[in-house]
Amino acid sequence: MLDLTSLGDDHMKTTEFCQLAHTTRDTLRHYDSLGILTPHRTQNGYREYTLDDVTAYTIIQNLKSAGLSLDEIAQVRSLQTQPITPACRQAVLAMIQEKHDDFVAQHHFYAQLMTITSQMTTEIQHNHQEKLAGLIEKLGDL
């Protein structure tokens, strides 16, 4: 989560945005070229960022953390600003359903991993070497 407490004016230059978001100019330029983060341009062509851009950047970072590619992120971001046409509906729906299935599988994997590591902690604390070895074997079955 980005700290917005130090942000007085709601318009930022690229340098200010980079500091706030802990990112680089190159990243922002790349996102702009892909159309996933398109800041306002001043009369002299400089990029100017707003609080809405901070929100958009956070969405992008969260989707990247979830494993979406930048192309997939572009698809998701376009849903915010463009009407859903029949042409894009099927492609976007298929991508979102596939990601949902991936997230469910990851959730299941991590739930099992949490159970096993919790049990491992207990067995280590009680010095149960044999039970610990069995739990380690279970890690191969995930």
PDB file of N, CA and C in Angstrom, residues 2-96:
ATOM      1  N   LEU A   2       0.574   2.185  -0.851  1.00  0.00           N
ATOM      2  CA  LEU A   2       1.381   3.390  -0.956  1.00  0.00           C
ATOM      3  C   LEU A   2       0.975   4.391   0.116  1.00  0.00           C
ATOM      4  N   ASP A   3       1.958   5.099   0.661  1.00  0.00           N
ATOM      5  CA  ASP A   3       1.717   6.096   1.694  1.00  0.00           C
ATOM      6  C   ASP A   3       1.406   7.428   1.033  1.00  0.00           C
ATOM      7  N   LEU A   4       0.153   7.878   1.167  1.00  0.00           N
ATOM      8  CA  LEU A   4      -0.279   9.122   0.533  1.00  0.00           C
ATOM      9  C   LEU A   4      -0.311  10.288   1.506  1.00  0.00           C
ATOM     10  N   THR A   5       0.136  10.077   2.745  1.00  0.00           N
ATOM     11  CA  THR A   5       0.037  11.116   3.758  1.00  0.00           C
ATOM     12  C   THR A   5       0.896  12.329   3.439  1.00  0.00           C
ATOM     13  N   SER A   6       2.009  12.112   2.730  1.00  0.00           N
ATOM     14  CA  SER A   6       2.893  13.236   2.426  1.00  0.00           C
ATOM     15  C   SER A   6       2.495  13.976   1.152  1.00  0.00           C
ATOM     16  N   LEU A   7       1.435  13.519   0.505  1.00  0.00           N
ATOM     17  CA  LEU A   7       1.029  14.106  -0.757  1.00  0.00           C
ATOM     18  C   LEU A   7       0.106  15.284  -0.491  1.00  0.00           C
ATOM     19  N   GLY A   8       0.608  16.492  -0.687  1.00  0.00           N
ATOM     20  CA  GLY A   8      -0.196  17.686  -0.483  1.00  0.00           C
ATOM     21  C   GLY A   8      -1.052  17.981  -1.689  1.00  0.00           C
ATOM     22  N   ASP A   9      -0.416  18.329  -2.798  1.00  0.00           N
ATOM     23  CA  ASP A   9      -1.101  18.589  -4.054  1.00  0.00           C
ATOM     24  C   ASP A   9      -1.424  17.249  -4.703  1.00  0.00           C
ATOM     25  N   ASP A  10      -2.558  17.175  -5.379  1.00  0.00           N
ATOM     26  CA  ASP A  10      -2.902  15.887  -5.962  1.00  0.00           C
ATOM     27  C   ASP A  10      -2.304  15.681  -7.354  1.00  0.00           C
ATOM     28  N   HIS A  11      -1.440  16.592  -7.812  1.00  0.00           N
ATOM     29  CA  HIS A  11      -0.726  16.420  -9.074  1.00  0.00           C
ATOM     30  C   HIS A  11       0.756  16.235  -8.779  1.00  0.00           C
ATOM     31  N   MET A  12       1.351  15.254  -9.456  1.00  0.00           N
ATOM     32  CA  MET A  12       2.754  14.943  -9.200  1.00  0.00           C
ATOM     33  C   MET A  12       3.524  14.887 -10.509  1.00  0.00           C
ATOM     34  N   LYS A  13       4.761  15.308 -10.419  1.00  0.00           N
ATOM     35  CA  LYS A  13       5.682  15.110 -11.527  1.00  0.00           C
ATOM     36  C   LYS A  13       6.164  13.666 -11.467  1.00  0.00           C
ATOM     37  N   THR A  14       6.799  13.227 -12.528  1.00  0.00           N
ATOM     38  CA  THR A  14       7.269  11.850 -12.604  1.00  0.00           C
ATOM     39  C   THR A  14       8.182  11.493 -11.436  1.00  0.00           C
ATOM     40  N   THR A  15       9.107  12.376 -11.098  1.00  0.00           N
ATOM     41  CA  THR A  15      10.032  12.103  -9.999  1.00  0.00           C
ATOM     42  C   THR A  15       9.294  11.880  -8.692  1.00  0.00           C
ATOM     43  N   GLU A  16       8.300  12.699  -8.416  1.00  0.00           N
ATOM     44  CA  GLU A  16       7.520  12.556  -7.185  1.00  0.00           C
ATOM     45  C   GLU A  16       6.759  11.229  -7.177  1.00  0.00           C
ATOM     46  N   PHE A  17       6.167  10.904  -8.319  1.00  0.00           N
ATOM     47  CA  PHE A  17       5.422   9.651  -8.416  1.00  0.00           C
ATOM     48  C   PHE A  17       6.350   8.458  -8.214  1.00  0.00           C
ATOM     49  N   CYS A  18       7.526   8.503  -8.836  1.00  0.00           N
ATOM     50  CA  CYS A  18       8.504   7.415  -8.693  1.00  0.00           C
ATOM     51  C   CYS A  18       8.887   7.212  -7.231  1.00  0.00           C
ATOM     52  N   GLN A  19       9.115   8.311  -6.520  1.00  0.00           N
ATOM     53  CA  GLN A  19       9.477   8.211  -5.108  1.00  0.00           C
ATOM     54  C   GLN A  19       8.327   7.624  -4.293  1.00  0.00           C
ATOM     55  N   LEU A  20       7.121   8.095  -4.559  1.00  0.00           N
ATOM     56  CA  LEU A  20       5.954   7.625  -3.823  1.00  0.00           C
ATOM     57  C   LEU A  20       5.696   6.142  -4.081  1.00  0.00           C
ATOM     58  N   ALA A  21       5.802   5.737  -5.341  1.00  0.00           N
ATOM     59  CA  ALA A  21       5.455   4.369  -5.734  1.00  0.00           C
ATOM     60  C   ALA A  21       6.644   3.413  -5.708  1.00  0.00           C
ATOM     61  N   HIS A  22       7.828   3.925  -5.407  1.00  0.00           N
ATOM     62  CA  HIS A  22       9.041   3.103  -5.404  1.00  0.00           C
ATOM     63  C   HIS A  22       9.217   2.401  -6.753  1.00  0.00           C
ATOM     64  N   THR A  23       9.181   3.193  -7.801  1.00  0.00           N
ATOM     65  CA  THR A  23       9.338   2.665  -9.147  1.00  0.00           C
ATOM     66  C   THR A  23      10.302   3.548  -9.931  1.00  0.00           C
ATOM     67  N   THR A  24      10.460   3.256 -11.197  1.00  0.00           N
ATOM     68  CA  THR A  24      11.397   4.007 -12.022  1.00  0.00           C
ATOM     69  C   THR A  24      10.670   4.714 -13.166  1.00  0.00           C
ATOM     70  N   ARG A  25      11.348   5.702 -13.713  1.00  0.00           N
ATOM     71  CA  ARG A  25      10.818   6.398 -14.884  1.00  0.00           C
ATOM     72  C   ARG A  25      10.613   5.435 -16.043  1.00  0.00           C
ATOM     73  N   ASP A  26      11.561   4.525 -16.220  1.00  0.00           N
ATOM     74  CA  ASP A  26      11.457   3.560 -17.317  1.00  0.00           C
ATOM     75  C   ASP A  26      10.199   2.704 -17.180  1.00  0.00           C
ATOM     76  N   THR A  27       9.892   2.292 -15.977  1.00  0.00           N
ATOM     77  CA  THR A  27       8.678   1.502 -15.752  1.00  0.00           C
ATOM     78  C   THR A  27       7.450   2.312 -16.117  1.00  0.00           C
ATOM     79  N   LEU A  28       7.401   3.554 -15.669  1.00  0.00           N
ATOM     80  CA  LEU A  28       6.250   4.403 -15.965  1.00  0.00           C
ATOM     81  C   LEU A  28       6.120   4.658 -17.465  1.00  0.00           C
ATOM     82  N   ARG A  29       7.238   4.873 -18.132  1.00  0.00           N
ATOM     83  CA  ARG A  29       7.203   5.068 -19.591  1.00  0.00           C
ATOM     84  C   ARG A  29       6.685   3.808 -20.282  1.00  0.00           C
ATOM     85  N   HIS A  30       7.157   2.661 -19.807  1.00  0.00           N
ATOM     86  CA  HIS A  30       6.725   1.394 -20.393  1.00  0.00           C
ATOM     87  C   HIS A  30       5.224   1.192 -20.197  1.00  0.00           C
ATOM     88  N   TYR A  31       4.738   1.422 -18.991  1.00  0.00           N
ATOM     89  CA  TYR A  31       3.307   1.286 -18.719  1.00  0.00           C
ATOM     90  C   TYR A  31       2.504   2.258 -19.579  1.00  0.00           C
ATOM     91  N   ASP A  32       3.025   3.455 -19.763  1.00  0.00           N
ATOM     92  CA  ASP A  32       2.362   4.447 -20.615  1.00  0.00           C
ATOM     93  C   ASP A  32       2.312   3.948 -22.060  1.00  0.00           C
ATOM     94  N   SER A  33       3.418   3.385 -22.545  1.00  0.00           N
ATOM     95  CA  SER A  33       3.459   2.893 -23.927  1.00  0.00           C
ATOM     96  C   SER A  33       2.489   1.733 -24.143  1.00  0.00           C
ATOM     97  N   LEU A  34       2.222   0.952 -23.083  1.00  0.00           N
ATOM     98  CA  LEU A  34       1.273  -0.158 -23.170  1.00  0.00           C
ATOM     99  C   LEU A  34      -0.170   0.295 -22.962  1.00  0.00           C
ATOM    100  N   GLY A  35      -0.326   1.525 -22.484  1.00  0.00           N
ATOM    101  CA  GLY A  35      -1.662   2.050 -22.235  1.00  0.00           C
ATOM    102  C   GLY A  35      -2.283   1.584 -20.937  1.00  0.00           C
ATOM    103  N   ILE A  36      -1.478   1.034 -20.023  1.00  0.00           N
ATOM    104  CA  ILE A  36      -2.052   0.571 -18.754  1.00  0.00           C
ATOM    105  C   ILE A  36      -1.953   1.620 -17.648  1.00  0.00           C
ATOM    106  N   LEU A  37      -1.132   2.624 -17.853  1.00  0.00           N
ATOM    107  CA  LEU A  37      -1.048   3.759 -16.931  1.00  0.00           C
ATOM    108  C   LEU A  37      -0.713   4.980 -17.780  1.00  0.00           C
ATOM    109  N   THR A  38      -1.736   5.741 -18.085  1.00  0.00           N
ATOM    110  CA  THR A  38      -1.579   6.864 -19.007  1.00  0.00           C
ATOM    111  C   THR A  38      -1.854   8.174 -18.265  1.00  0.00           C
ATOM    112  N   PRO A  39      -0.797   8.829 -17.818  1.00  0.00           N
ATOM    113  CA  PRO A  39      -0.992  10.073 -17.079  1.00  0.00           C
ATOM    114  C   PRO A  39      -1.351  11.222 -18.017  1.00  0.00           C
ATOM    115  N   HIS A  40      -1.848  12.281 -17.401  1.00  0.00           N
ATOM    116  CA  HIS A  40      -2.128  13.515 -18.140  1.00  0.00           C
ATOM    117  C   HIS A  40      -0.809  14.101 -18.632  1.00  0.00           C
ATOM    118  N   ARG A  41      -0.839  14.734 -19.778  1.00  0.00           N
ATOM    119  CA  ARG A  41       0.349  15.418 -20.302  1.00  0.00           C
ATOM    120  C   ARG A  41       0.135  16.923 -20.180  1.00  0.00           C
ATOM    121  N   THR A  42       1.154  17.617 -19.691  1.00  0.00           N
ATOM    122  CA  THR A  42       1.084  19.081 -19.610  1.00  0.00           C
ATOM    123  C   THR A  42       1.285  19.663 -21.008  1.00  0.00           C
ATOM    124  N   GLN A  43       1.126  20.969 -21.142  1.00  0.00           N
ATOM    125  CA  GLN A  43       1.285  21.616 -22.446  1.00  0.00           C
ATOM    126  C   GLN A  43       2.665  21.383 -23.035  1.00  0.00           C
ATOM    127  N   ASN A  44       3.674  21.273 -22.182  1.00  0.00           N
ATOM    128  CA  ASN A  44       5.027  21.052 -22.692  1.00  0.00           C
ATOM    129  C   ASN A  44       5.369  19.569 -22.823  1.00  0.00           C
ATOM    130  N   GLY A  45       4.369  18.685 -22.652  1.00  0.00           N
ATOM    131  CA  GLY A  45       4.563  17.266 -22.897  1.00  0.00           C
ATOM    132  C   GLY A  45       5.002  16.429 -21.697  1.00  0.00           C
ATOM    133  N   TYR A  46       5.184  17.069 -20.560  1.00  0.00           N
ATOM    134  CA  TYR A  46       5.583  16.306 -19.370  1.00  0.00           C
ATOM    135  C   TYR A  46       4.411  15.497 -18.823  1.00  0.00           C
ATOM    136  N   ARG A  47       4.744  14.348 -18.272  1.00  0.00           N
ATOM    137  CA  ARG A  47       3.716  13.524 -17.628  1.00  0.00           C
ATOM    138  C   ARG A  47       3.385  14.129 -16.266  1.00  0.00           C
ATOM    139  N   GLU A  48       2.110  14.112 -15.941  1.00  0.00           N
ATOM    140  CA  GLU A  48       1.642  14.617 -14.655  1.00  0.00           C
ATOM    141  C   GLU A  48       0.699  13.576 -14.063  1.00  0.00           C
ATOM    142  N   TYR A  49       1.014  13.128 -12.864  1.00  0.00           N
ATOM    143  CA  TYR A  49       0.273  12.038 -12.230  1.00  0.00           C
ATOM    144  C   TYR A  49      -0.675  12.567 -11.163  1.00  0.00           C
ATOM    145  N   THR A  50      -1.770  11.827 -10.944  1.00  0.00           N
ATOM    146  CA  THR A  50      -2.775  12.186  -9.949  1.00  0.00           C
ATOM    147  C   THR A  50      -2.981  11.024  -8.985  1.00  0.00           C
ATOM    148  N   LEU A  51      -3.860  11.231  -8.019  1.00  0.00           N
ATOM    149  CA  LEU A  51      -4.192  10.155  -7.087  1.00  0.00           C
ATOM    150  C   LEU A  51      -4.840   8.973  -7.811  1.00  0.00           C
ATOM    151  N   ASP A  52      -5.586   9.250  -8.876  1.00  0.00           N
ATOM    152  CA  ASP A  52      -6.160   8.161  -9.671  1.00  0.00           C
ATOM    153  C   ASP A  52      -5.060   7.302 -10.290  1.00  0.00           C
ATOM    154  N   ASP A  53      -3.961   7.934 -10.684  1.00  0.00           N
ATOM    155  CA  ASP A  53      -2.829   7.187 -11.238  1.00  0.00           C
ATOM    156  C   ASP A  53      -2.154   6.330 -10.163  1.00  0.00           C
ATOM    157  N   VAL A  54      -2.142   6.827  -8.942  1.00  0.00           N
ATOM    158  CA  VAL A  54      -1.597   6.048  -7.827  1.00  0.00           C
ATOM    159  C   VAL A  54      -2.437   4.786  -7.646  1.00  0.00           C
ATOM    160  N   THR A  55      -3.746   4.946  -7.691  1.00  0.00           N
ATOM    161  CA  THR A  55      -4.651   3.803  -7.579  1.00  0.00           C
ATOM    162  C   THR A  55      -4.424   2.822  -8.726  1.00  0.00           C
ATOM    163  N   ALA A  56      -4.317   3.340  -9.934  1.00  0.00           N
ATOM    164  CA  ALA A  56      -4.087   2.490 -11.108  1.00  0.00           C
ATOM    165  C   ALA A  56      -2.766   1.746 -10.972  1.00  0.00           C
ATOM    166  N   TYR A  57      -1.735   2.429 -10.509  1.00  0.00           N
ATOM    167  CA  TYR A  57      -0.427   1.795 -10.334  1.00  0.00           C
ATOM    168  C   TYR A  57      -0.516   0.657  -9.313  1.00  0.00           C
ATOM    169  N   THR A  58      -1.245   0.891  -8.237  1.00  0.00           N
ATOM    170  CA  THR A  58      -1.412  -0.136  -7.208  1.00  0.00           C
ATOM    171  C   THR A  58      -2.149  -1.350  -7.773  1.00  0.00           C
ATOM    172  N   ILE A  59      -3.166  -1.110  -8.579  1.00  0.00           N
ATOM    173  CA  ILE A  59      -3.891  -2.212  -9.227  1.00  0.00           C
ATOM    174  C   ILE A  59      -2.932  -3.012 -10.104  1.00  0.00           C
ATOM    175  N   ILE A  60      -2.130  -2.314 -10.895  1.00  0.00           N
ATOM    176  CA  ILE A  60      -1.167  -2.965 -11.781  1.00  0.00           C
ATOM    177  C   ILE A  60      -0.205  -3.830 -10.968  1.00  0.00           C
ATOM    178  N   GLN A  61       0.330  -3.275  -9.899  1.00  0.00           N
ATOM    179  CA  GLN A  61       1.288  -4.021  -9.070  1.00  0.00           C
ATOM    180  C   GLN A  61       0.636  -5.244  -8.435  1.00  0.00           C
ATOM    181  N   ASN A  62      -0.607  -5.094  -7.978  1.00  0.00           N
ATOM    182  CA  ASN A  62      -1.309  -6.230  -7.374  1.00  0.00           C
ATOM    183  C   ASN A  62      -1.558  -7.329  -8.401  1.00  0.00           C
ATOM    184  N   LEU A  63      -1.935  -6.937  -9.613  1.00  0.00           N
ATOM    185  CA  LEU A  63      -2.169  -7.928 -10.662  1.00  0.00           C
ATOM    186  C   LEU A  63      -0.864  -8.599 -11.084  1.00  0.00           C
ATOM    187  N   LYS A  64       0.222  -7.837 -11.118  1.00  0.00           N
ATOM    188  CA  LYS A  64       1.527  -8.444 -11.407  1.00  0.00           C
ATOM    189  C   LYS A  64       1.895  -9.439 -10.317  1.00  0.00           C
ATOM    190  N   SER A  65       1.664  -9.079  -9.060  1.00  0.00           N
ATOM    191  CA  SER A  65       1.953  -9.980  -7.942  1.00  0.00           C
ATOM    192  C   SER A  65       1.117 -11.255  -8.027  1.00  0.00           C
ATOM    193  N   ALA A  66      -0.068 -11.133  -8.608  1.00  0.00           N
ATOM    194  CA  ALA A  66      -0.944 -12.291  -8.772  1.00  0.00           C
ATOM    195  C   ALA A  66      -0.540 -13.152  -9.964  1.00  0.00           C
ATOM    196  N   GLY A  67       0.453 -12.692 -10.730  1.00  0.00           N
ATOM    197  CA  GLY A  67       0.962 -13.499 -11.831  1.00  0.00           C
ATOM    198  C   GLY A  67       0.432 -13.146 -13.208  1.00  0.00           C
ATOM    199  N   LEU A  68      -0.313 -12.057 -13.321  1.00  0.00           N
ATOM    200  CA  LEU A  68      -0.805 -11.654 -14.635  1.00  0.00           C
ATOM    201  C   LEU A  68       0.313 -10.996 -15.434  1.00  0.00           C
ATOM    202  N   SER A  69       0.311 -11.246 -16.725  1.00  0.00           N
ATOM    203  CA  SER A  69       1.269 -10.584 -17.610  1.00  0.00           C
ATOM    204  C   SER A  69       0.810  -9.155 -17.855  1.00  0.00           C
ATOM    205  N   LEU A  70       1.678  -8.341 -18.405  1.00  0.00           N
ATOM    206  CA  LEU A  70       1.296  -6.958 -18.703  1.00  0.00           C
ATOM    207  C   LEU A  70       0.200  -6.910 -19.757  1.00  0.00           C
ATOM    208  N   ASP A  71       0.202  -7.844 -20.694  1.00  0.00           N
ATOM    209  CA  ASP A  71      -0.886  -7.908 -21.688  1.00  0.00           C
ATOM    210  C   ASP A  71      -2.220  -8.228 -21.012  1.00  0.00           C
ATOM    211  N   GLU A  72      -2.191  -9.156 -20.064  1.00  0.00           N
ATOM    212  CA  GLU A  72      -3.413  -9.493 -19.334  1.00  0.00           C
ATOM    213  C   GLU A  72      -3.867  -8.328 -18.469  1.00  0.00           C
ATOM    214  N   ILE A  73      -2.917  -7.636 -17.877  1.00  0.00           N
ATOM    215  CA  ILE A  73      -3.249  -6.453 -17.077  1.00  0.00           C
ATOM    216  C   ILE A  73      -3.892  -5.396 -17.962  1.00  0.00           C
ATOM    217  N   ALA A  74      -3.374  -5.239 -19.169  1.00  0.00           N
ATOM    218  CA  ALA A  74      -3.959  -4.271 -20.115  1.00  0.00           C
ATOM    219  C   ALA A  74      -5.412  -4.635 -20.405  1.00  0.00           C
ATOM    220  N   GLN A  75      -5.695  -5.922 -20.542  1.00  0.00           N
ATOM    221  CA  GLN A  75      -7.071  -6.354 -20.777  1.00  0.00           C
ATOM    222  C   GLN A  75      -7.969  -5.990 -19.595  1.00  0.00           C
ATOM    223  N   VAL A  76      -7.482  -6.265 -18.397  1.00  0.00           N
ATOM    224  CA  VAL A  76      -8.272  -5.957 -17.205  1.00  0.00           C
ATOM    225  C   VAL A  76      -8.479  -4.458 -17.073  1.00  0.00           C
ATOM    226  N   ARG A  77      -7.421  -3.697 -17.259  1.00  0.00           N
ATOM    227  CA  ARG A  77      -7.515  -2.227 -17.131  1.00  0.00           C
ATOM    228  C   ARG A  77      -8.467  -1.644 -18.172  1.00  0.00           C
ATOM    229  N   SER A  78      -8.511  -2.228 -19.369  1.00  0.00           N
ATOM    230  CA  SER A  78      -9.405  -1.705 -20.401  1.00  0.00           C
ATOM    231  C   SER A  78     -10.870  -1.871 -20.012  1.00  0.00           C
ATOM    232  N   LEU A  79     -11.147  -2.847 -19.149  1.00  0.00           N
ATOM    233  CA  LEU A  79     -12.521  -3.043 -18.690  1.00  0.00           C
ATOM    234  C   LEU A  79     -13.031  -1.853 -17.878  1.00  0.00           C
ATOM    235  N   GLN A  80     -12.108  -1.073 -17.319  1.00  0.00           N
ATOM    236  CA  GLN A  80     -12.495   0.100 -16.536  1.00  0.00           C
ATOM    237  C   GLN A  80     -12.926   1.264 -17.416  1.00  0.00           C
ATOM    238  N   THR A  81     -12.403   1.317 -18.613  1.00  0.00           N
ATOM    239  CA  THR A  81     -12.586   2.527 -19.418  1.00  0.00           C
ATOM    240  C   THR A  81     -13.305   2.322 -20.739  1.00  0.00           C
ATOM    241  N   GLN A  82     -13.410   1.090 -21.183  1.00  0.00           N
ATOM    242  CA  GLN A  82     -14.011   0.834 -22.482  1.00  0.00           C
ATOM    243  C   GLN A  82     -15.208  -0.090 -22.335  1.00  0.00           C
ATOM    244  N   PRO A  83     -16.212   0.103 -23.193  1.00  0.00           N
ATOM    245  CA  PRO A  83     -17.351  -0.815 -23.141  1.00  0.00           C
ATOM    246  C   PRO A  83     -16.912  -2.225 -23.559  1.00  0.00           C
ATOM    247  N   ILE A  84     -17.572  -3.201 -22.999  1.00  0.00           N
ATOM    248  CA  ILE A  84     -17.253  -4.583 -23.333  1.00  0.00           C
ATOM    249  C   ILE A  84     -17.973  -4.925 -24.630  1.00  0.00           C
ATOM    250  N   THR A  85     -17.203  -5.139 -25.659  1.00  0.00           N
ATOM    251  CA  THR A  85     -17.768  -5.473 -26.966  1.00  0.00           C
ATOM    252  C   THR A  85     -17.845  -6.985 -27.113  1.00  0.00           C
ATOM    253  N   PRO A  86     -18.700  -7.454 -28.002  1.00  0.00           N
ATOM    254  CA  PRO A  86     -18.760  -8.909 -28.225  1.00  0.00           C
ATOM    255  C   PRO A  86     -17.403  -9.490 -28.638  1.00  0.00           C
ATOM    256  N   ALA A  87     -16.619  -8.711 -29.363  1.00  0.00           N
ATOM    257  CA  ALA A  87     -15.316  -9.197 -29.828  1.00  0.00           C
ATOM    258  C   ALA A  87     -14.362  -9.470 -28.671  1.00  0.00           C
ATOM    259  N   CYS A  88     -14.363  -8.612 -27.669  1.00  0.00           N
ATOM    260  CA  CYS A  88     -13.421  -8.799 -26.559  1.00  0.00           C
ATOM    261  C   CYS A  88     -14.011  -9.621 -25.432  1.00  0.00           C
ATOM    262  N   ARG A  89     -15.334  -9.727 -25.388  1.00  0.00           N
ATOM    263  CA  ARG A  89     -15.993 -10.404 -24.269  1.00  0.00           C
ATOM    264  C   ARG A  89     -15.466 -11.821 -24.057  1.00  0.00           C
ATOM    265  N   GLN A  90     -15.436 -12.618 -25.101  1.00  0.00           N
ATOM    266  CA  GLN A  90     -15.022 -14.014 -24.970  1.00  0.00           C
ATOM    267  C   GLN A  90     -13.563 -14.134 -24.542  1.00  0.00           C
ATOM    268  N   ALA A  91     -12.690 -13.331 -25.158  1.00  0.00           N
ATOM    269  CA  ALA A  91     -11.260 -13.411 -24.829  1.00  0.00           C
ATOM    270  C   ALA A  91     -11.003 -13.005 -23.385  1.00  0.00           C
ATOM    271  N   VAL A  92     -11.600 -11.912 -22.965  1.00  0.00           N
ATOM    272  CA  VAL A  92     -11.389 -11.433 -21.601  1.00  0.00           C
ATOM    273  C   VAL A  92     -12.024 -12.389 -20.601  1.00  0.00           C
ATOM    274  N   LEU A  93     -13.208 -12.870 -20.912  1.00  0.00           N
ATOM    275  CA  LEU A  93     -13.880 -13.810 -20.025  1.00  0.00           C
ATOM    276  C   LEU A  93     -13.053 -15.084 -19.861  1.00  0.00           C
ATOM    277  N   ALA A  94     -12.524 -15.603 -20.952  1.00  0.00           N
ATOM    278  CA  ALA A  94     -11.697 -16.816 -20.888  1.00  0.00           C
ATOM    279  C   ALA A  94     -10.447 -16.574 -20.048  1.00  0.00           C
ATOM    280  N   MET A  95      -9.804 -15.425 -20.236  1.00  0.00           N
ATOM    281  CA  MET A  95      -8.599 -15.108 -19.473  1.00  0.00           C
ATOM    282  C   MET A  95      -8.922 -14.988 -17.982  1.00  0.00           C
ATOM    283  N   ILE A  96     -10.007 -14.306 -17.648  1.00  0.00           N
ATOM    284  CA  ILE A  96     -10.369 -14.120 -16.241  1.00  0.00           C
ATOM    285  C   ILE A  96     -10.750 -15.455 -15.607  1.00  0.00           C
TER     286      ILE A  96
END
